[in-house]
Amino acid sequence: DDAETLKDEL
Amino acid sequence: MNIFRLAGDMTHLASVLVLLLKIHTIKSCAGISLKTQELFAIVFLTRYLDLFTNFISIYNTIMKLIFLGSSFSIVWYIRRHRVVRRSYDKDQDTFRHFFLMWPCLILAIFINEKFTLKEVMWTFSIYLEAIAILPQLVMLQRTRNIDNLTGQYIFLLGAYRAFYILNWIYRYFTEEHYVHWITWVAGVIQTLLYGDFFYYYFQSWKNNVKLELPA
C-alpha cells in the first residue's frame, strides 16, 4: 500500500 | 532505483567512510560531535526495526547493516577507544541532545501514516534524523577551525540529503501515488540546516582557503 512505498529507501 | 537515489546513498556511505577513516587511521575524533553520532545511531536503530521482517533487496539489507554497524562503532570509538576518546572535545559538545528526542516522539505519535509501534518508531526516526545534525553544527560554529576530513564529512552528509530530495522529485513525476508529506517536510528541513554550511564550504573551495565559519 501507499504508506509502505518509502520503506524501500534508506 | 534512480540515479539520484543511488547518488544519495553513495554520498551517505562516503560520509560514513570518511568519518571512520578519520577515526580509524588518524585515531582522532576532533571536531566530531558525539551527540550527533548518538542520535544517528538511534535514528538507524528505530528506522530499521523491519530489517529482518520486511525484505526489499540485498542492496537495502546490506546498506542498512552498514549504517547500523558504522553508527554504533563510531559511538563506541568516541566513548570507549583508549586513544580516540582523548581527542573528543567534550567541552565544545554540550548540546542537550536527548531533549531533542521528546518532541520527535510526541510528533511521531500524533503525526504518522499508521498508528502502529513500527510505523511510529519509523516516523520518529524520520523526525529525529532531520535535527540530529544540530549538535554537530553547533560544535562547528564553536570550534570554527575545521579540519579537511570533518568538512568533507559534513559536506557529504548534506549532499546525501540534497540527492534524496532530487530523488523524491524524480519519483513524484515517474511513479503513481507518490506523496509522502511527512518524509518530504522533514527532509527539506533537514537539508535546509546544511544551507549555511554549504555556503561557507563553497566559498572556501572557490577561494582555495581553509574552511572557517564566522563567529
PDB file of C-alpha atoms in Angstrom, chain A residues 2-10, chain B residues 5 48 56 167-168 171 177 180 183:
ATOM      1  CA  ASP A   2       0.944   3.636  -0.304  1.00  0.00           C
ATOM      2  CA  ALA A   3       2.258   4.038   3.240  1.00  0.00           C
ATOM      3  CA  GLU A   4       4.793   1.310   2.615  1.00  0.00           C
ATOM      4  CA  THR A   5       6.412   2.676  -0.544  1.00  0.00           C
ATOM      5  CA  LEU A   6       9.047   4.816   1.144  1.00  0.00           C
ATOM      6  CA  LYS A   7      10.267   1.823   3.111  1.00  0.00           C
ATOM      7  CA  ASP A   8      12.338   0.947   0.060  1.00  0.00           C
ATOM      8  CA  GLU A   9      14.506   3.963   0.845  1.00  0.00           C
ATOM      9  CA  LEU A  10      17.213   4.148   3.469  1.00  0.00           C
TER      10      LEU A  10
ATOM     11  CA  ARG B   5      18.724   7.853  -5.018  1.00  0.00           C
ATOM     12  CA  TYR B  48      15.388  -0.411  10.594  1.00  0.00           C
ATOM     13  CA  ILE B  56      13.246  -5.329  -0.041  1.00  0.00           C
ATOM     14  CA  ASN B 167      15.152  11.502  -5.877  1.00  0.00           C
ATOM     15  CA  TRP B 168      11.745  12.383  -4.411  1.00  0.00           C
ATOM     16  CA  ARG B 171       9.855   9.647  -8.160  1.00  0.00           C
ATOM     17  CA  HIS B 177       0.607   7.739  -5.876  1.00  0.00           C
ATOM     18  CA  HIS B 180       4.771  11.455   1.357  1.00  0.00           C
ATOM     19  CA  THR B 183       9.221  12.472   4.835  1.00  0.00           C
TER      20      THR B 183
END
